[in-house]
GROMACS .gro file of C-alpha atoms in nm:
model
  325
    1UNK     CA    1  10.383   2.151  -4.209
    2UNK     CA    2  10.574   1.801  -4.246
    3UNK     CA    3  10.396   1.539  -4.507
    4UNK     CA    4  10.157   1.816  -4.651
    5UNK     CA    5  10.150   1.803  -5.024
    6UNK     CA    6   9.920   2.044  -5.201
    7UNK     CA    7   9.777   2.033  -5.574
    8UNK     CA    8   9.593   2.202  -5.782
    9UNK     CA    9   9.409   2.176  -6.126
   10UNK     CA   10   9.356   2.433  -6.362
   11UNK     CA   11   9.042   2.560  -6.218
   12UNK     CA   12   9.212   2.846  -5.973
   13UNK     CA   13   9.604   2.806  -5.935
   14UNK     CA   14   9.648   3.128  -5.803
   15UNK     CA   15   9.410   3.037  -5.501
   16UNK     CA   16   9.636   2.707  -5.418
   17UNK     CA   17   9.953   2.938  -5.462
   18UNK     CA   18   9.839   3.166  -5.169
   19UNK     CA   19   9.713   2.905  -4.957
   20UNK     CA   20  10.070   2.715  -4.945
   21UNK     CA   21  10.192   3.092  -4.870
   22UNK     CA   22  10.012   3.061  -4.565
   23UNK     CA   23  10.109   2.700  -4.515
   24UNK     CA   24  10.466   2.764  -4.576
   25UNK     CA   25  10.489   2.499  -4.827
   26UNK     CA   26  10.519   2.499  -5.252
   27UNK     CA   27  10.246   2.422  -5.477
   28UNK     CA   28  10.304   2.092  -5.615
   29UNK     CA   29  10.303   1.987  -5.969
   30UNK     CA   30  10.036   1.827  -6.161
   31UNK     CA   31  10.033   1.720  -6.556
   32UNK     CA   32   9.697   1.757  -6.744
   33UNK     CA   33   9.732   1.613  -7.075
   34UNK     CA   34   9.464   1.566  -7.352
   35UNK     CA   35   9.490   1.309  -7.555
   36UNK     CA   36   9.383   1.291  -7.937
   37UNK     CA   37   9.003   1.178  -7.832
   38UNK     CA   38   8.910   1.442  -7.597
   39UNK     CA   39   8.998   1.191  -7.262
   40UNK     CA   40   9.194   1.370  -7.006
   41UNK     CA   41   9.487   1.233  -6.772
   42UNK     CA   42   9.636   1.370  -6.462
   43UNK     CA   43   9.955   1.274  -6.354
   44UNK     CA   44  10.057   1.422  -6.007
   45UNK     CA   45  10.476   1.489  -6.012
   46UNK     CA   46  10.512   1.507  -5.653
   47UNK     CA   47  10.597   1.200  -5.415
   48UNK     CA   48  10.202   1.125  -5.258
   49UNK     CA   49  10.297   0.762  -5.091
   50UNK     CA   50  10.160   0.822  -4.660
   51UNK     CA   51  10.129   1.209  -4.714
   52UNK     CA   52   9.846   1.430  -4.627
   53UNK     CA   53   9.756   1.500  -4.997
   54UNK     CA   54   9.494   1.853  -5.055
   55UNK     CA   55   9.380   1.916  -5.392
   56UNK     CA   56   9.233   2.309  -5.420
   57UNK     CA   57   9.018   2.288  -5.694
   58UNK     CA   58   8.648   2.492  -5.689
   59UNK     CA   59   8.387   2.395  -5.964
   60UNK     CA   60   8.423   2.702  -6.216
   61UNK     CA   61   8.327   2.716  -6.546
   62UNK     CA   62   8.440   2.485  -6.778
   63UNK     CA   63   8.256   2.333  -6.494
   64UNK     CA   64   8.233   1.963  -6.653
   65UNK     CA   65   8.567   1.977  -6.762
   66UNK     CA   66   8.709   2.120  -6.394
   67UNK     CA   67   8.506   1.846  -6.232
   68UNK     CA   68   8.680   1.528  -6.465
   69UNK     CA   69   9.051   1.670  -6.368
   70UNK     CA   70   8.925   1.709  -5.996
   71UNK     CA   71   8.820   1.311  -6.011
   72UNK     CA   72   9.121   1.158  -6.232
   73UNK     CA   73   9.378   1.394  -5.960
   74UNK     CA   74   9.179   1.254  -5.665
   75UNK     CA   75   9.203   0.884  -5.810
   76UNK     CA   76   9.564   0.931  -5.880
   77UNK     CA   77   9.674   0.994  -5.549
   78UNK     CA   78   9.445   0.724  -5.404
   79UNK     CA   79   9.659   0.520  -5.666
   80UNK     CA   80   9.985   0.667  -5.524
   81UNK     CA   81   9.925   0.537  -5.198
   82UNK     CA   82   9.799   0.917  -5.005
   83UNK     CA   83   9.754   0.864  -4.638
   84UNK     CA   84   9.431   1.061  -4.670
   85UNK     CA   85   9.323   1.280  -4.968
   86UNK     CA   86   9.134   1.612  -4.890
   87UNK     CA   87   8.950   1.764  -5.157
   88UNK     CA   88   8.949   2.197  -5.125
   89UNK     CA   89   8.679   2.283  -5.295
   90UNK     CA   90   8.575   2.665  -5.260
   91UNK     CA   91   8.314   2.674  -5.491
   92UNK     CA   92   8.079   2.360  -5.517
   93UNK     CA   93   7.892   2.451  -5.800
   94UNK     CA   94   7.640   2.152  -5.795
   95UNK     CA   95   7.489   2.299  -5.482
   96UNK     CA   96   7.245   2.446  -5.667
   97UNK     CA   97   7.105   2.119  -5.752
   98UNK     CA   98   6.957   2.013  -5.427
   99UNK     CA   99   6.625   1.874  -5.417
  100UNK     CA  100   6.350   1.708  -5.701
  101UNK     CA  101   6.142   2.006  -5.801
  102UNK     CA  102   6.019   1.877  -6.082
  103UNK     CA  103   5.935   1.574  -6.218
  104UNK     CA  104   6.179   1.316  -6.297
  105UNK     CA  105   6.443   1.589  -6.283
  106UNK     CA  106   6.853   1.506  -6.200
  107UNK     CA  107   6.961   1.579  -5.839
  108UNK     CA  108   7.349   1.710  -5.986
  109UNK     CA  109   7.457   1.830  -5.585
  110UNK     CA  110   7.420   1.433  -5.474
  111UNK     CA  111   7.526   1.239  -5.782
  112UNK     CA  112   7.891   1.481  -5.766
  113UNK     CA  113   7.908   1.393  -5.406
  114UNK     CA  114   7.908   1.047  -5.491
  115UNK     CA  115   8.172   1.053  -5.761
  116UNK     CA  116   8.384   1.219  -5.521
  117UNK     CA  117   8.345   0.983  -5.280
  118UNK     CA  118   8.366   0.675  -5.540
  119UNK     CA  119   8.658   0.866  -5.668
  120UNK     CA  120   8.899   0.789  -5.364
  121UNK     CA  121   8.830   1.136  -5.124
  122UNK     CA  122   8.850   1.090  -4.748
  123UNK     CA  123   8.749   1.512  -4.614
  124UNK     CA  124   8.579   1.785  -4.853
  125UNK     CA  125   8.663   2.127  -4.703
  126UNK     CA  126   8.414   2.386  -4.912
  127UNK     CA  127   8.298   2.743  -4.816
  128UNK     CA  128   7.898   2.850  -4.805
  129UNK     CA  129   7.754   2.562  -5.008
  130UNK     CA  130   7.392   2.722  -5.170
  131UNK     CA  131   7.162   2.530  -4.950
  132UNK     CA  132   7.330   2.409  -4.588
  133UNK     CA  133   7.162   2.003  -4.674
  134UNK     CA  134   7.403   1.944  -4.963
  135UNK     CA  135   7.657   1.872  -4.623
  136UNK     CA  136   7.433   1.591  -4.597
  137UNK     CA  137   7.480   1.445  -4.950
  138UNK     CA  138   7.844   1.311  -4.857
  139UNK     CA  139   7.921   0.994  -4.705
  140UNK     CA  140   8.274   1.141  -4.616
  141UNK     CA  141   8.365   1.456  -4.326
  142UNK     CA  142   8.263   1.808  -4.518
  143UNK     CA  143   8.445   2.108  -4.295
  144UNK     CA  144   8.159   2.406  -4.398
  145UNK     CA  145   8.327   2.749  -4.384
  146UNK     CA  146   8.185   3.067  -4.427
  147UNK     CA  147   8.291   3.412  -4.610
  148UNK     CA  148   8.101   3.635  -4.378
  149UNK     CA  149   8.352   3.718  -4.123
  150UNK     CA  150   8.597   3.799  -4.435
  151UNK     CA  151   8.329   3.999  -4.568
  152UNK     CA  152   8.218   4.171  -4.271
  153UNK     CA  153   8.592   4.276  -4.228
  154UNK     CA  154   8.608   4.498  -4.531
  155UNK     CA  155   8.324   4.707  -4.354
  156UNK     CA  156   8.411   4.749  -4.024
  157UNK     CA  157   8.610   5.081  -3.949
  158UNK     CA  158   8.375   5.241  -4.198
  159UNK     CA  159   8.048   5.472  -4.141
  160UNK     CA  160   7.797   5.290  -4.112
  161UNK     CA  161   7.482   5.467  -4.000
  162UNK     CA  162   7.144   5.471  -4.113
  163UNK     CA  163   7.260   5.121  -4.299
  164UNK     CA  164   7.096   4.779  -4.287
  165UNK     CA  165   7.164   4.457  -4.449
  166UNK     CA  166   6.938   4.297  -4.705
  167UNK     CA  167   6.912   3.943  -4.790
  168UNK     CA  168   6.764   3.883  -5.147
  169UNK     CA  169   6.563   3.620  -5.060
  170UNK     CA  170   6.451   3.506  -4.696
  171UNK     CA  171   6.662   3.099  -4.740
  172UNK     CA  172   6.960   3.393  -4.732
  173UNK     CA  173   6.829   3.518  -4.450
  174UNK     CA  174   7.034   3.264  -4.175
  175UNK     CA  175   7.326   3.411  -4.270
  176UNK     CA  176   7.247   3.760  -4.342
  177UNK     CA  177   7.113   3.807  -3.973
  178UNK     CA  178   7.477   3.657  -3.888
  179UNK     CA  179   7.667   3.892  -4.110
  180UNK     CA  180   7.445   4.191  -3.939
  181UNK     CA  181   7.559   4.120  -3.563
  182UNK     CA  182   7.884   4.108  -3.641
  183UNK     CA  183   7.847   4.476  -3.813
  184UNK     CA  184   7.595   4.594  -3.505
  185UNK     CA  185   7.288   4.668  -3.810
  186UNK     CA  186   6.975   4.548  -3.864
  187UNK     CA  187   6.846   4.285  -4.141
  188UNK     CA  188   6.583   4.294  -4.401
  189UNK     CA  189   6.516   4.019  -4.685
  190UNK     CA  190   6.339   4.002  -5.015
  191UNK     CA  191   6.037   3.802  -5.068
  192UNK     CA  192   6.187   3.595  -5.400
  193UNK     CA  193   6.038   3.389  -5.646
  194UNK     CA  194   6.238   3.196  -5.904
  195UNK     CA  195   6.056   3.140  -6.240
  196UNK     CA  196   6.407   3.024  -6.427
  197UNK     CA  197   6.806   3.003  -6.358
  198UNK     CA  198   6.811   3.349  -6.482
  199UNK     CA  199   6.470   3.501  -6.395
  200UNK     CA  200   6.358   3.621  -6.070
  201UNK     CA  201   6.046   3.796  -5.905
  202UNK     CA  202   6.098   3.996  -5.611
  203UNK     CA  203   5.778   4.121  -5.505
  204UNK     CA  204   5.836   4.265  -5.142
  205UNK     CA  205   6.067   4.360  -4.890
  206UNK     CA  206   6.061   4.235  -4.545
  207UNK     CA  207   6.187   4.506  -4.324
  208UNK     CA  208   6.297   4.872  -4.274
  209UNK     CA  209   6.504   5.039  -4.553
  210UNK     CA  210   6.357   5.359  -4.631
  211UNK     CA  211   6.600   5.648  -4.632
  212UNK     CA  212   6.891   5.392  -4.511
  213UNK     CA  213   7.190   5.228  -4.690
  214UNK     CA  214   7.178   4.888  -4.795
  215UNK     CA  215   7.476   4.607  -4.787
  216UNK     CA  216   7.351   4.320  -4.987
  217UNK     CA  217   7.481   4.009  -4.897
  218UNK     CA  218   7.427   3.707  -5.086
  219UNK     CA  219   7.609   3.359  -5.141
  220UNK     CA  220   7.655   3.349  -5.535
  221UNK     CA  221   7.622   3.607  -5.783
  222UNK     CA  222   7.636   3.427  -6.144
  223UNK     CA  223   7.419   3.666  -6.370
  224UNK     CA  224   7.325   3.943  -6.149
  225UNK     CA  225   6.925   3.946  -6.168
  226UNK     CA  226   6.835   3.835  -5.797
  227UNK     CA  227   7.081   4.150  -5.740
  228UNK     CA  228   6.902   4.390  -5.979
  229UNK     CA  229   6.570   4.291  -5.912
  230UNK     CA  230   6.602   4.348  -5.522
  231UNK     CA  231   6.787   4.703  -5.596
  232UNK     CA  232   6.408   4.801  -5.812
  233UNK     CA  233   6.227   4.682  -5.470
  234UNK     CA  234   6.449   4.858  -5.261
  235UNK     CA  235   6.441   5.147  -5.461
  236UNK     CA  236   6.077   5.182  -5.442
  237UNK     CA  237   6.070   5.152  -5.078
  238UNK     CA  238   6.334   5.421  -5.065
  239UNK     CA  239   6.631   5.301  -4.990
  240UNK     CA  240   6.936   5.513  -5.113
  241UNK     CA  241   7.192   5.335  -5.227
  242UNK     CA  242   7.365   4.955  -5.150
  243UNK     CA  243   7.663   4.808  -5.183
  244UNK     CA  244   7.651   4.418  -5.283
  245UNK     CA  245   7.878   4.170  -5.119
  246UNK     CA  246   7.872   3.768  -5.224
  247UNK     CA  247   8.130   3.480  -5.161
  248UNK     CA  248   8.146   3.338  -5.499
  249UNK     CA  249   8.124   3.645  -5.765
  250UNK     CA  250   8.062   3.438  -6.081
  251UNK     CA  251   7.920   3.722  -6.261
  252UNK     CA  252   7.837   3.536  -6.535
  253UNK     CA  253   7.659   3.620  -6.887
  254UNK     CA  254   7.648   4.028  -6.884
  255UNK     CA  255   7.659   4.048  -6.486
  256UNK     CA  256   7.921   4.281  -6.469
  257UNK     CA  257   7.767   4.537  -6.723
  258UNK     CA  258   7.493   4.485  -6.510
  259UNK     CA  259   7.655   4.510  -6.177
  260UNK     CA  260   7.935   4.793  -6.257
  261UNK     CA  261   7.673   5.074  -6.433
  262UNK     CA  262   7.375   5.025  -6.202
  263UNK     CA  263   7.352   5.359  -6.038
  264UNK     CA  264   7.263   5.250  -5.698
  265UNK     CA  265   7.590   5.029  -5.658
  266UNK     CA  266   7.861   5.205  -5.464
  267UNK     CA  267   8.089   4.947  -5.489
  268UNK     CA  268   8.097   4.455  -5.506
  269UNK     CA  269   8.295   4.320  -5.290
  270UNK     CA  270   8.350   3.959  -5.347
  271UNK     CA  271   8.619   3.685  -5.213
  272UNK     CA  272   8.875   3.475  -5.435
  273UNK     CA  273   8.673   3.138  -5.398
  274UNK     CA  274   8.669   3.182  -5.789
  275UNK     CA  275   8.909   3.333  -6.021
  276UNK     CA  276   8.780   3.745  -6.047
  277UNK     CA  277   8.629   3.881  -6.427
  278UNK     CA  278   8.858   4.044  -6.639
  279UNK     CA  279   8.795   4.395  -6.728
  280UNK     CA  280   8.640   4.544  -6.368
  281UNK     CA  281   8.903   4.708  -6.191
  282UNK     CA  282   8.703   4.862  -5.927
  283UNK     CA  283   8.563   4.498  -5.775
  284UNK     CA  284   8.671   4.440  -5.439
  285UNK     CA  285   8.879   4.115  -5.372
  286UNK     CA  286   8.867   3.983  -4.997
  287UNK     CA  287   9.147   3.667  -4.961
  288UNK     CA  288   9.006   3.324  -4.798
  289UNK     CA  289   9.330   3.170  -4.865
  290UNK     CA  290   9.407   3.232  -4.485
  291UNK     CA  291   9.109   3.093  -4.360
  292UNK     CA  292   9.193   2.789  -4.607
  293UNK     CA  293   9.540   2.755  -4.434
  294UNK     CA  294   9.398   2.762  -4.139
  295UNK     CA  295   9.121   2.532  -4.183
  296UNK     CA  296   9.386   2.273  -4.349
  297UNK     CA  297   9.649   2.317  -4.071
  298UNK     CA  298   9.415   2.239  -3.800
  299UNK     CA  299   9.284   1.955  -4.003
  300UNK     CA  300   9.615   1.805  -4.050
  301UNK     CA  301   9.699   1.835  -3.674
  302UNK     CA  302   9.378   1.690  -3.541
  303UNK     CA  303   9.255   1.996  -3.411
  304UNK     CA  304   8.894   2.162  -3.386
  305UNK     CA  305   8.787   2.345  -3.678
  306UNK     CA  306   8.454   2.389  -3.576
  307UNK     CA  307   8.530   2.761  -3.445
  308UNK     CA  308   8.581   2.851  -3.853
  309UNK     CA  309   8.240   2.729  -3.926
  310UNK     CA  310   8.066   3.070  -3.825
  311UNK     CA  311   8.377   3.302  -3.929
  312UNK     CA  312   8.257   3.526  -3.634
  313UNK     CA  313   8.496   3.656  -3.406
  314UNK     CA  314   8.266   3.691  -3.093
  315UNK     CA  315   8.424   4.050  -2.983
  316UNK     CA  316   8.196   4.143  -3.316
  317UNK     CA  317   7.881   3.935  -3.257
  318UNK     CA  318   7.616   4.125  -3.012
  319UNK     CA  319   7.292   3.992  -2.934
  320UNK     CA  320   7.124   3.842  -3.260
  321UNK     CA  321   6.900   4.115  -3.435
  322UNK     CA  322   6.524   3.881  -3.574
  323UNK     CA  323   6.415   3.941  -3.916
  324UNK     CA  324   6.040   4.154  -3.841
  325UNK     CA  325   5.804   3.841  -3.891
   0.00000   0.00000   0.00000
């Protein structure tokens, strides 16, 4: 892995440091400073001039302030003569701002696409973006990967009768049906409506779960009400108990109060696309940073990384089960 330099900003070092483990290569040094009015400057103390320059960085909160180092690092190397400048970006937090649903209303998933771009970046390589058309907002390559296969590993080997997965909402659903064939289960999805951020309606379930398990799978987990909301629906059509899986476990406000005492939670298991809440031993961790390696090996060798995309090792993916409408 000749003329790959790696950096990081202070959003998820620990992510960067296992992905050069599976590179073979160190972590490179960056210095943040903050000067006496608030500005920030990134200086990157590693040799960039004709390299193959990745910068891991997801959007986390302090998301604003994540975002600025992401932009002054990626101008830097552009400034330090990089041969191309990838951006790893796990977590794309703006995702969520996709479309004008109100009037004269910000479209945040477009405009941070665009100060990327401005910024210097040639590739974005992200992981299940919210809604699939924010691939759309960049004028640059965006390599998509997906958590599911990860996901669906941590299952697999374990009993899994009389279980089906459950989508919270029916945009989730795509993927959901995905994550079932790779598991061999049938998929169900809640009928969702969204009256804030952190307020949610849930007012049927599409699909079989009475008397079965339930693996919730979702995208994002930030407060935890989508989550709780669909466990009172599924409760009253008599499913027994679920275990949630996400990508990007946020948990955010009082979402792991939430998550950890609700008595029909067996167990969350969530990847390391963002760094894990402190205080909730029993969450399960599943690693991307080999999928990252991967996906960042192939792209510096020129090679196909379309077979990531799906994360679904086709030994585990039988016939495609249909949502029942």
């Amino acid at each position: 892995m000749h003329e790959v330099v790696v950096f990081s900003g202070n959003a998820h070092p620990a992510l960067a440091d296992r992905i050069c483990e599976h590179l073979g290569v160190t972590r490179s040094p960056v210095d943040i400073k903050r000067f006496s009015n608030d500005c920030l400057q990134a200086q990157l103390l590693e040799n960039c001039r004709q390299q193959d320059v990745y910068i891991v960085q997801p959007l986390v909160p302090p998301t604003q302030e994540h975002l600025m180092e992401l932009l002054l690092m990626i101008d830097a190397a552009r400034g330090a003569s990089a041969a191309q400048i990838t951006v790893v970006m796990p977590h794309y937090a703006y995702a969520r701002s996709d479309k004008k649903d109100a009037p004269r209303i910000s479209i945040g998933g477009r405009l941070v696409a665009d100060l990327l771009v401005t910024a210097g970046v040639d590739r974005v390589l992200t992981m299940a973006l919210h809604a699939p058309q924010v691939h759309g907002f960049f004028s640059v390559p965006v390599d998509h990967l997906t958590a599911i296969g990860v996901l669906a590993d941590h299952y697999r080997g374990a009993d899994l009768s009389d279980t089906v997965v459950v989508s919270p909402d029916l945009g989730n659903a795509k993927t959901a049906t995905q994550f079932a064939r790779l598991l061999g289960l049938p998929v169900a999805a809640g009928s969702k409506q969204r009256l804030a951020d952190d307020k949610v309606v849930i007012d049927a379930i599409v699909g079989d779960v009475s008397g079965k398990r339930a693996i919730v799978l979702d995208d994002e987990i930030a407060t935890g009400g989508s989550i709780i909301e669909l466990l009172e629906r599924l409760k009253d059509e008599g499913c027994t108990e679920a275990s949630v899986a996400c990508t990007h476990g946020l948990f955010a406000g009082k979402a792991v109060e939430r998550l950890r005492d609700h008595p029909m939670i067996t167990e969350v298991v969530t990847t390391d696309t963002v760094p894990p809440p402190t205080g909730w031993p029993q969450l399960r961790i599943r690693s991307t940073a080999e999928l990252f390696a991967e996906a960042i090996q192939r792209i510096h060798l020129g090679k196909s990384v379309s077979s990531l995309f799906e994360g679904v090792d086709p030994t585990h993916a039988p016939p495609q089960p249909r949502l029942p409408f």
